PDB file of C-alpha atoms in Angstrom:
ATOM      1  CA  ASN A 204     114.293 105.625 130.884  1.00 52.00           C
ATOM      2  CA  ALA A 205     110.909 106.939 129.847  1.00 71.00           C
ATOM      3  CA  GLY A 206     110.245 107.079 126.143  1.00 88.00           C
ATOM      4  CA  VAL A 207     109.170 110.084 124.148  1.00 93.00           C
ATOM      5  CA  MET A 208     106.103 111.613 125.734  1.00 95.00           C
ATOM      6  CA  GLN A 209     103.429 113.608 124.013  1.00 96.00           C
ATOM      7  CA  ASN A 210     100.445 115.344 125.478  1.00 96.00           C
ATOM      8  CA  PRO A 211      97.656 115.615 125.156  1.00 96.00           C
ATOM      9  CA  ARG A 212      96.971 112.300 123.417  1.00 94.00           C
ATOM     10  CA  HIS A 213      93.698 113.625 122.053  1.00 96.00           C
ATOM     11  CA  LEU A 214      92.819 117.251 121.477  1.00 97.00           C
ATOM     12  CA  VAL A 215      89.544 118.676 120.204  1.00 98.00           C
ATOM     13  CA  ARG A 216      89.380 122.245 119.024  1.00 98.00           C
ATOM     14  CA  ARG A 217      86.801 124.357 117.266  1.00 97.00           C
ATOM     15  CA  ARG A 218      87.694 126.206 114.100  1.00 97.00           C
ATOM     16  CA  GLY A 219      89.620 129.363 114.897  1.00 97.00           C
ATOM     17  CA  GLN A 220      91.004 128.177 118.236  1.00 98.00           C
ATOM     18  CA  GLU A 221      94.647 127.510 118.974  1.00 98.00           C
ATOM     19  CA  ALA A 222      96.125 124.037 119.430  1.00 98.00           C
ATOM     20  CA  ARG A 223      99.269 123.447 121.482  1.00 98.00           C
ATOM     21  CA  LEU A 224     100.933 120.056 121.249  1.00 98.00           C
ATOM     22  CA  ARG A 225     103.734 119.125 123.606  1.00 98.00           C
ATOM     23  CA  CYS A 226     106.602 116.712 123.191  1.00 97.00           C
ATOM     24  CA  SER A 227     109.112 115.686 125.833  1.00 96.00           C
ATOM     25  CA  PRO A 228     112.052 113.859 124.225  1.00 94.00           C
ATOM     26  CA  MET A 229     113.772 110.874 125.729  1.00 91.00           C
ATOM     27  CA  LYS A 230     116.243 111.703 128.456  1.00 88.00           C
ATOM     28  CA  GLY A 231     119.546 112.728 126.936  1.00 84.00           C
ATOM     29  CA  HIS A 232     118.031 113.489 123.524  1.00 87.00           C
ATOM     30  CA  SER A 233     118.511 117.003 122.246  1.00 87.00           C
ATOM     31  CA  HIS A 234     116.972 116.626 118.788  1.00 90.00           C
ATOM     32  CA  VAL A 235     113.232 116.717 118.165  1.00 93.00           C
ATOM     33  CA  TYR A 236     111.262 116.104 114.983  1.00 93.00           C
ATOM     34  CA  TRP A 237     107.593 116.712 114.317  1.00 96.00           C
ATOM     35  CA  TYR A 238     105.599 114.743 111.763  1.00 96.00           C
ATOM     36  CA  ARG A 239     101.991 114.938 110.629  1.00 96.00           C
ATOM     37  CA  GLN A 240      99.846 112.032 109.506  1.00 93.00           C
ATOM     38  CA  LEU A 241      96.697 113.134 107.743  1.00 90.00           C
ATOM     39  CA  PRO A 242      93.791 110.662 107.623  1.00 84.00           C
ATOM     40  CA  GLU A 243      94.503 107.880 105.145  1.00 80.00           C
ATOM     41  CA  GLU A 244      97.878 109.396 104.260  1.00 84.00           C
ATOM     42  CA  GLY A 245     101.473 108.681 105.141  1.00 87.00           C
ATOM     43  CA  LEU A 246     103.630 110.535 107.621  1.00 92.00           C
ATOM     44  CA  LYS A 247     105.118 113.817 106.475  1.00 94.00           C
ATOM     45  CA  PHE A 248     108.057 115.659 107.971  1.00 94.00           C
ATOM     46  CA  MET A 249     107.233 119.064 109.429  1.00 96.00           C
ATOM     47  CA  VAL A 250     110.150 120.441 111.421  1.00 95.00           C
ATOM     48  CA  TYR A 251     113.436 119.491 113.051  1.00 93.00           C
ATOM     49  CA  LEU A 252     114.635 121.316 116.154  1.00 93.00           C
ATOM     50  CA  GLN A 253     117.527 121.287 118.532  1.00 90.00           C
ATOM     51  CA  LYS A 254     117.455 123.076 121.848  1.00 88.00           C
ATOM     52  CA  GLU A 255     116.560 126.730 121.148  1.00 89.00           C
ATOM     53  CA  ASN A 256     117.128 126.308 117.404  1.00 92.00           C
ATOM     54  CA  ILE A 257     114.999 125.445 114.414  1.00 94.00           C
ATOM     55  CA  ILE A 258     117.223 123.450 112.091  1.00 91.00           C
ATOM     56  CA  ASP A 259     114.829 122.587 109.264  1.00 92.00           C
ATOM     57  CA  GLU A 260     111.259 123.778 108.965  1.00 94.00           C
ATOM     58  CA  SER A 261     110.814 122.996 105.296  1.00 93.00           C
ATOM     59  CA  GLY A 262     107.757 120.832 105.992  1.00 93.00           C
ATOM     60  CA  MET A 263     105.880 123.401 108.022  1.00 95.00           C
ATOM     61  CA  PRO A 264     102.930 125.205 106.466  1.00 94.00           C
ATOM     62  CA  LYS A 265     103.876 128.828 105.936  1.00 90.00           C
ATOM     63  CA  GLU A 266     101.089 130.257 108.050  1.00 94.00           C
ATOM     64  CA  ARG A 267      99.548 129.461 111.429  1.00 97.00           C
ATOM     65  CA  PHE A 268     102.102 126.775 112.372  1.00 97.00           C
ATOM     66  CA  SER A 269     105.099 127.331 114.618  1.00 97.00           C
ATOM     67  CA  ALA A 270     107.392 125.163 116.684  1.00 97.00           C
ATOM     68  CA  GLU A 271     109.867 125.736 119.467  1.00 96.00           C
ATOM     69  CA  PHE A 272     112.161 123.698 121.657  1.00 95.00           C
ATOM     70  CA  PRO A 273     113.209 125.900 124.566  1.00 93.00           C
ATOM     71  CA  LYS A 274     116.249 125.393 126.745  1.00 90.00           C
ATOM     72  CA  GLU A 275     113.976 124.103 129.496  1.00 90.00           C
ATOM     73  CA  GLY A 276     110.779 122.201 128.998  1.00 93.00           C
ATOM     74  CA  PRO A 277     109.124 120.322 126.178  1.00 95.00           C
ATOM     75  CA  SER A 278     109.008 121.097 122.505  1.00 97.00           C
ATOM     76  CA  ILE A 279     105.778 122.808 121.486  1.00 98.00           C
ATOM     77  CA  LEU A 280     104.003 122.652 118.149  1.00 98.00           C
ATOM     78  CA  ARG A 281     101.505 125.469 117.942  1.00 98.00           C
ATOM     79  CA  ILE A 282      98.708 125.756 115.422  1.00 98.00           C
ATOM     80  CA  GLN A 283      96.858 129.047 115.432  1.00 97.00           C
ATOM     81  CA  GLN A 284      93.332 129.541 114.093  1.00 97.00           C
ATOM     82  CA  VAL A 285      92.869 125.852 113.391  1.00 97.00           C
ATOM     83  CA  VAL A 286      90.844 124.691 110.411  1.00 97.00           C
ATOM     84  CA  ARG A 287      89.230 121.328 109.716  1.00 95.00           C
ATOM     85  CA  GLY A 288      92.109 120.364 107.435  1.00 95.00           C
ATOM     86  CA  ASP A 289      94.462 120.467 110.422  1.00 96.00           C
ATOM     87  CA  SER A 290      92.754 117.366 111.850  1.00 96.00           C
ATOM     88  CA  ALA A 291      95.480 114.748 111.910  1.00 95.00           C
ATOM     89  CA  ALA A 292      97.790 112.752 114.114  1.00 95.00           C
ATOM     90  CA  TYR A 293     100.914 114.679 115.058  1.00 97.00           C
ATOM     91  CA  PHE A 294     103.924 112.611 116.018  1.00 95.00           C
ATOM     92  CA  CYS A 295     107.057 113.742 117.702  1.00 95.00           C
ATOM     93  CA  ALA A 296     110.339 111.835 117.595  1.00 92.00           C
ATOM     94  CA  SER A 297     113.663 112.395 119.285  1.00 91.00           C
ATOM     95  CA  SER A 298     117.226 111.316 118.712  1.00 86.00           C
ATOM     96  CA  PRO A 299     120.377 111.687 120.768  1.00 80.00           C
ATOM     97  CA  PHE A 300     122.515 113.454 118.214  1.00 68.00           C
ATOM     98  CA  TRP A 301     122.568 114.347 114.587  1.00 58.00           C
ATOM     99  CA  THR A 302     125.219 113.561 112.063  1.00 48.00           C
ATOM    100  CA  SER A 303     125.324 114.430 108.408  1.00 42.00           C
ATOM    101  CA  GLY A 304     122.308 112.971 106.696  1.00 43.00           C
ATOM    102  CA  ASN A 305     120.366 112.563 109.927  1.00 51.00           C
ATOM    103  CA  THR A 306     121.248 108.910 110.270  1.00 52.00           C
ATOM    104  CA  ASP A 307     120.320 108.347 113.861  1.00 63.00           C
ATOM    105  CA  THR A 308     117.473 106.164 114.975  1.00 76.00           C
ATOM    106  CA  GLN A 309     114.507 108.272 115.944  1.00 83.00           C
ATOM    107  CA  TYR A 310     112.279 107.245 118.801  1.00 87.00           C
ATOM    108  CA  PHE A 311     108.634 108.111 118.290  1.00 90.00           C
ATOM    109  CA  GLY A 312     106.095 109.342 120.767  1.00 92.00           C
ATOM    110  CA  PRO A 313     102.531 108.014 120.884  1.00 91.00           C
ATOM    111  CA  GLY A 314     101.161 110.962 118.938  1.00 94.00           C
ATOM    112  CA  THR A 315      98.519 113.600 119.522  1.00 96.00           C
ATOM    113  CA  ARG A 316      95.292 113.200 117.634  1.00 95.00           C
ATOM    114  CA  LEU A 317      93.887 116.599 116.818  1.00 97.00           C
ATOM    115  CA  THR A 318      90.256 116.895 115.813  1.00 97.00           C
ATOM    116  CA  VAL A 319      88.959 120.235 114.602  1.00 97.00           C
ATOM    117  CA  LEU A 320      85.199 120.605 114.754  1.00 95.00           C
TER     118      LEU A 320
ATOM    119  CA  LYS B  92     105.450 109.483  91.653  1.00 68.00           C
ATOM    120  CA  ASN B  93     106.258 109.093  95.341  1.00 84.00           C
ATOM    121  CA  GLU B  94     109.888 108.995  96.317  1.00 92.00           C
ATOM    122  CA  VAL B  95     109.205 105.951  98.499  1.00 95.00           C
ATOM    123  CA  GLU B  96     106.901 103.224  97.238  1.00 95.00           C
ATOM    124  CA  GLN B  97     105.732 100.246  99.234  1.00 96.00           C
ATOM    125  CA  SER B  98     104.037  97.070  98.097  1.00 95.00           C
ATOM    126  CA  PRO B  99     101.650  95.602  98.701  1.00 96.00           C
ATOM    127  CA  GLN B 100      99.386  98.263 100.201  1.00 95.00           C
ATOM    128  CA  ASN B 101      97.333  95.632 101.990  1.00 96.00           C
ATOM    129  CA  LEU B 102      98.261  92.105 102.944  1.00 97.00           C
ATOM    130  CA  THR B 103      96.357  89.369 104.686  1.00 97.00           C
ATOM    131  CA  ALA B 104      97.922  86.146 105.886  1.00 97.00           C
ATOM    132  CA  GLN B 105      97.178  83.063 107.932  1.00 97.00           C
ATOM    133  CA  GLU B 106      99.067  82.583 111.143  1.00 97.00           C
ATOM    134  CA  GLY B 107     102.394  80.922 110.469  1.00 97.00           C
ATOM    135  CA  GLU B 108     102.873  82.248 106.952  1.00 97.00           C
ATOM    136  CA  PHE B 109     106.058  83.921 105.764  1.00 97.00           C
ATOM    137  CA  ILE B 110     105.456  87.602 104.983  1.00 97.00           C
ATOM    138  CA  THR B 111     107.406  89.905 102.674  1.00 98.00           C
ATOM    139  CA  ILE B 112     106.864  93.653 102.365  1.00 98.00           C
ATOM    140  CA  ASN B 113     108.780  95.586  99.749  1.00 98.00           C
ATOM    141  CA  CYS B 114     110.055  99.144  99.615  1.00 98.00           C
ATOM    142  CA  SER B 115     111.573 100.930  96.622  1.00 97.00           C
ATOM    143  CA  TYR B 116     112.941 104.445  96.651  1.00 96.00           C
ATOM    144  CA  SER B 117     114.157 106.865  94.027  1.00 95.00           C
ATOM    145  CA  VAL B 118     116.407 109.229  96.015  1.00 91.00           C
ATOM    146  CA  GLY B 119     119.896 108.981  97.424  1.00 90.00           C
ATOM    147  CA  ILE B 120     119.760 107.922 101.029  1.00 90.00           C
ATOM    148  CA  SER B 121     122.043 107.483 103.995  1.00 86.00           C
ATOM    149  CA  ALA B 122     119.832 104.924 105.739  1.00 90.00           C
ATOM    150  CA  LEU B 123     116.455 103.259 105.591  1.00 93.00           C
ATOM    151  CA  HIS B 124     114.044 102.640 108.449  1.00 93.00           C
ATOM    152  CA  TRP B 125     111.278 100.136 108.942  1.00 95.00           C
ATOM    153  CA  LEU B 126     108.596 101.256 111.372  1.00 94.00           C
ATOM    154  CA  GLN B 127     105.562  99.534 112.809  1.00 95.00           C
ATOM    155  CA  GLN B 128     102.342 101.388 113.593  1.00 93.00           C
ATOM    156  CA  HIS B 129      99.776  99.524 115.647  1.00 88.00           C
ATOM    157  CA  PRO B 130      96.014 100.081 115.478  1.00 79.00           C
ATOM    158  CA  GLY B 131      96.269 102.317 118.540  1.00 74.00           C
ATOM    159  CA  GLY B 132      98.499 104.567 116.453  1.00 76.00           C
ATOM    160  CA  GLY B 133     101.847 104.332 118.249  1.00 85.00           C
ATOM    161  CA  ILE B 134     104.953 104.014 116.093  1.00 89.00           C
ATOM    162  CA  VAL B 135     107.851 101.727 116.886  1.00 89.00           C
ATOM    163  CA  SER B 136     111.153 101.748 115.059  1.00 88.00           C
ATOM    164  CA  LEU B 137     111.984  98.193 113.992  1.00 92.00           C
ATOM    165  CA  PHE B 138     115.176  98.595 111.988  1.00 91.00           C
ATOM    166  CA  MET B 139     117.556 101.180 110.671  1.00 90.00           C
ATOM    167  CA  LEU B 140     119.913  99.876 108.022  1.00 90.00           C
ATOM    168  CA  SER B 141     122.282 101.245 105.433  1.00 90.00           C
ATOM    169  CA  SER B 142     123.559  97.980 103.944  1.00 91.00           C
ATOM    170  CA  GLY B 143     123.083  94.250 104.050  1.00 93.00           C
ATOM    171  CA  LYS B 144     120.715  92.574 106.417  1.00 95.00           C
ATOM    172  CA  LYS B 145     119.507  92.806 110.004  1.00 94.00           C
ATOM    173  CA  LYS B 146     117.555  90.303 112.061  1.00 95.00           C
ATOM    174  CA  HIS B 147     115.568  90.743 115.231  1.00 93.00           C
ATOM    175  CA  GLY B 148     113.560  87.796 116.430  1.00 95.00           C
ATOM    176  CA  ARG B 149     111.179  86.801 113.636  1.00 97.00           C
ATOM    177  CA  LEU B 150     111.837  89.976 111.679  1.00 96.00           C
ATOM    178  CA  ILE B 151     114.464  90.296 108.968  1.00 97.00           C
ATOM    179  CA  ALA B 152     115.225  93.439 106.969  1.00 97.00           C
ATOM    180  CA  THR B 153     117.422  93.590 103.892  1.00 97.00           C
ATOM    181  CA  ILE B 154     118.549  96.434 101.703  1.00 97.00           C
ATOM    182  CA  ASN B 155     120.137  96.583  98.262  1.00 96.00           C
ATOM    183  CA  ILE B 156     121.603 100.054  97.839  1.00 93.00           C
ATOM    184  CA  GLN B 157     122.408  99.569  94.134  1.00 94.00           C
ATOM    185  CA  GLU B 158     118.843  98.558  93.324  1.00 95.00           C
ATOM    186  CA  LYS B 159     117.333 101.054  95.797  1.00 96.00           C
ATOM    187  CA  HIS B 160     115.177  98.374  97.320  1.00 97.00           C
ATOM    188  CA  SER B 161     114.507  96.976 100.768  1.00 98.00           C
ATOM    189  CA  SER B 162     112.414  94.130 102.055  1.00 98.00           C
ATOM    190  CA  LEU B 163     110.955  93.359 105.454  1.00 98.00           C
ATOM    191  CA  HIS B 164     110.292  89.694 106.159  1.00 98.00           C
ATOM    192  CA  ILE B 165     108.264  88.214 108.985  1.00 97.00           C
ATOM    193  CA  THR B 166     108.742  84.514 109.633  1.00 96.00           C
ATOM    194  CA  ALA B 167     106.046  82.417 111.345  1.00 96.00           C
ATOM    195  CA  SER B 168     103.598  85.325 111.356  1.00 97.00           C
ATOM    196  CA  HIS B 169     101.255  85.776 114.289  1.00 96.00           C
ATOM    197  CA  PRO B 170      98.038  87.783 114.756  1.00 96.00           C
ATOM    198  CA  ARG B 171      99.920  90.201 117.006  1.00 94.00           C
ATOM    199  CA  ASP B 172     102.026  91.147 113.959  1.00 96.00           C
ATOM    200  CA  SER B 173      98.913  92.816 112.518  1.00 96.00           C
ATOM    201  CA  ALA B 174      99.865  96.455 112.035  1.00 96.00           C
ATOM    202  CA  VAL B 175     100.877  98.973 109.401  1.00 95.00           C
ATOM    203  CA  TYR B 176     104.514  98.637 108.365  1.00 97.00           C
ATOM    204  CA  ILE B 177     106.140 101.818 107.131  1.00 96.00           C
ATOM    205  CA  CYS B 178     109.337 102.234 105.178  1.00 96.00           C
ATOM    206  CA  ALA B 179     111.147 105.556 105.586  1.00 94.00           C
ATOM    207  CA  VAL B 180     114.376 106.781 104.001  1.00 93.00           C
ATOM    208  CA  ASN B 181     116.923 109.250 105.321  1.00 87.00           C
ATOM    209  CA  THR B 182     117.835 112.050 102.978  1.00 84.00           C
ATOM    210  CA  ASP B 183     118.310 115.252 104.932  1.00 78.00           C
ATOM    211  CA  LYS B 184     115.008 114.336 106.551  1.00 83.00           C
ATOM    212  CA  LEU B 185     112.848 111.239 106.751  1.00 88.00           C
ATOM    213  CA  ILE B 186     110.617 110.522 103.752  1.00 92.00           C
ATOM    214  CA  PHE B 187     107.933 107.948 104.425  1.00 94.00           C
ATOM    215  CA  GLY B 188     106.145 105.405 102.317  1.00 94.00           C
ATOM    216  CA  THR B 189     102.388 105.176 102.691  1.00 91.00           C
ATOM    217  CA  GLY B 190     102.615 101.915 104.584  1.00 94.00           C
ATOM    218  CA  THR B 191     101.548  98.314 104.176  1.00 96.00           C
ATOM    219  CA  ARG B 192      98.573  97.210 106.229  1.00 96.00           C
ATOM    220  CA  LEU B 193      99.111  93.630 107.409  1.00 97.00           C
ATOM    221  CA  GLN B 194      96.405  91.481 108.933  1.00 97.00           C
ATOM    222  CA  VAL B 195      97.302  88.045 110.224  1.00 97.00           C
ATOM    223  CA  PHE B 196      94.395  85.740 110.990  1.00 96.00           C
ATOM    224  CA  PRO B 197      94.545  82.807 113.400  1.00 95.00           C
TER     225      PRO B 197
END
């Protein structure tokens, strides 16, 4: 059973370009979480998705950031018109199901390191 | 003040030493996670616990819900244990501590 997969592992973009980060959850997992780790800072929650639904996007910046988890295919985190401050490691995690309080173990992907020049 | 505080921020040890990393939190939680992040950046979930104590190999995690405190212990530490150890608590989402950077020297 392959773990959580993220690609690309490293992504370089110039200011103003778009960045698309992909996350394939573990087989059988229908819940996906995105986290951001800024340089020298801790991980911060961004968004929680189920298939075709955004459940909690309270950690997403209001502009330029969007996420989806379609019925088929990986979850995508999209950053439009990137700026230098978007440079960070973006981690995806998945879990098999969600109960009240989100108590399930989350399995993390290897992360995508975004560098904005 | 952060909702999840870890101490120490940095820790160095000689191989074989007993290691303790502490985590205190100020919010109501349903569970607490200990994660390990290696220099390459990947994150591994070590423990999820909501009460008592769990053990896996040389790693032991304890939690005291009343005192809102958890500890991660590493017995007989080894250089391969060198990593950042992150405490995270479940509210309606995961809230992370800033991590403890552990270096174990041979």
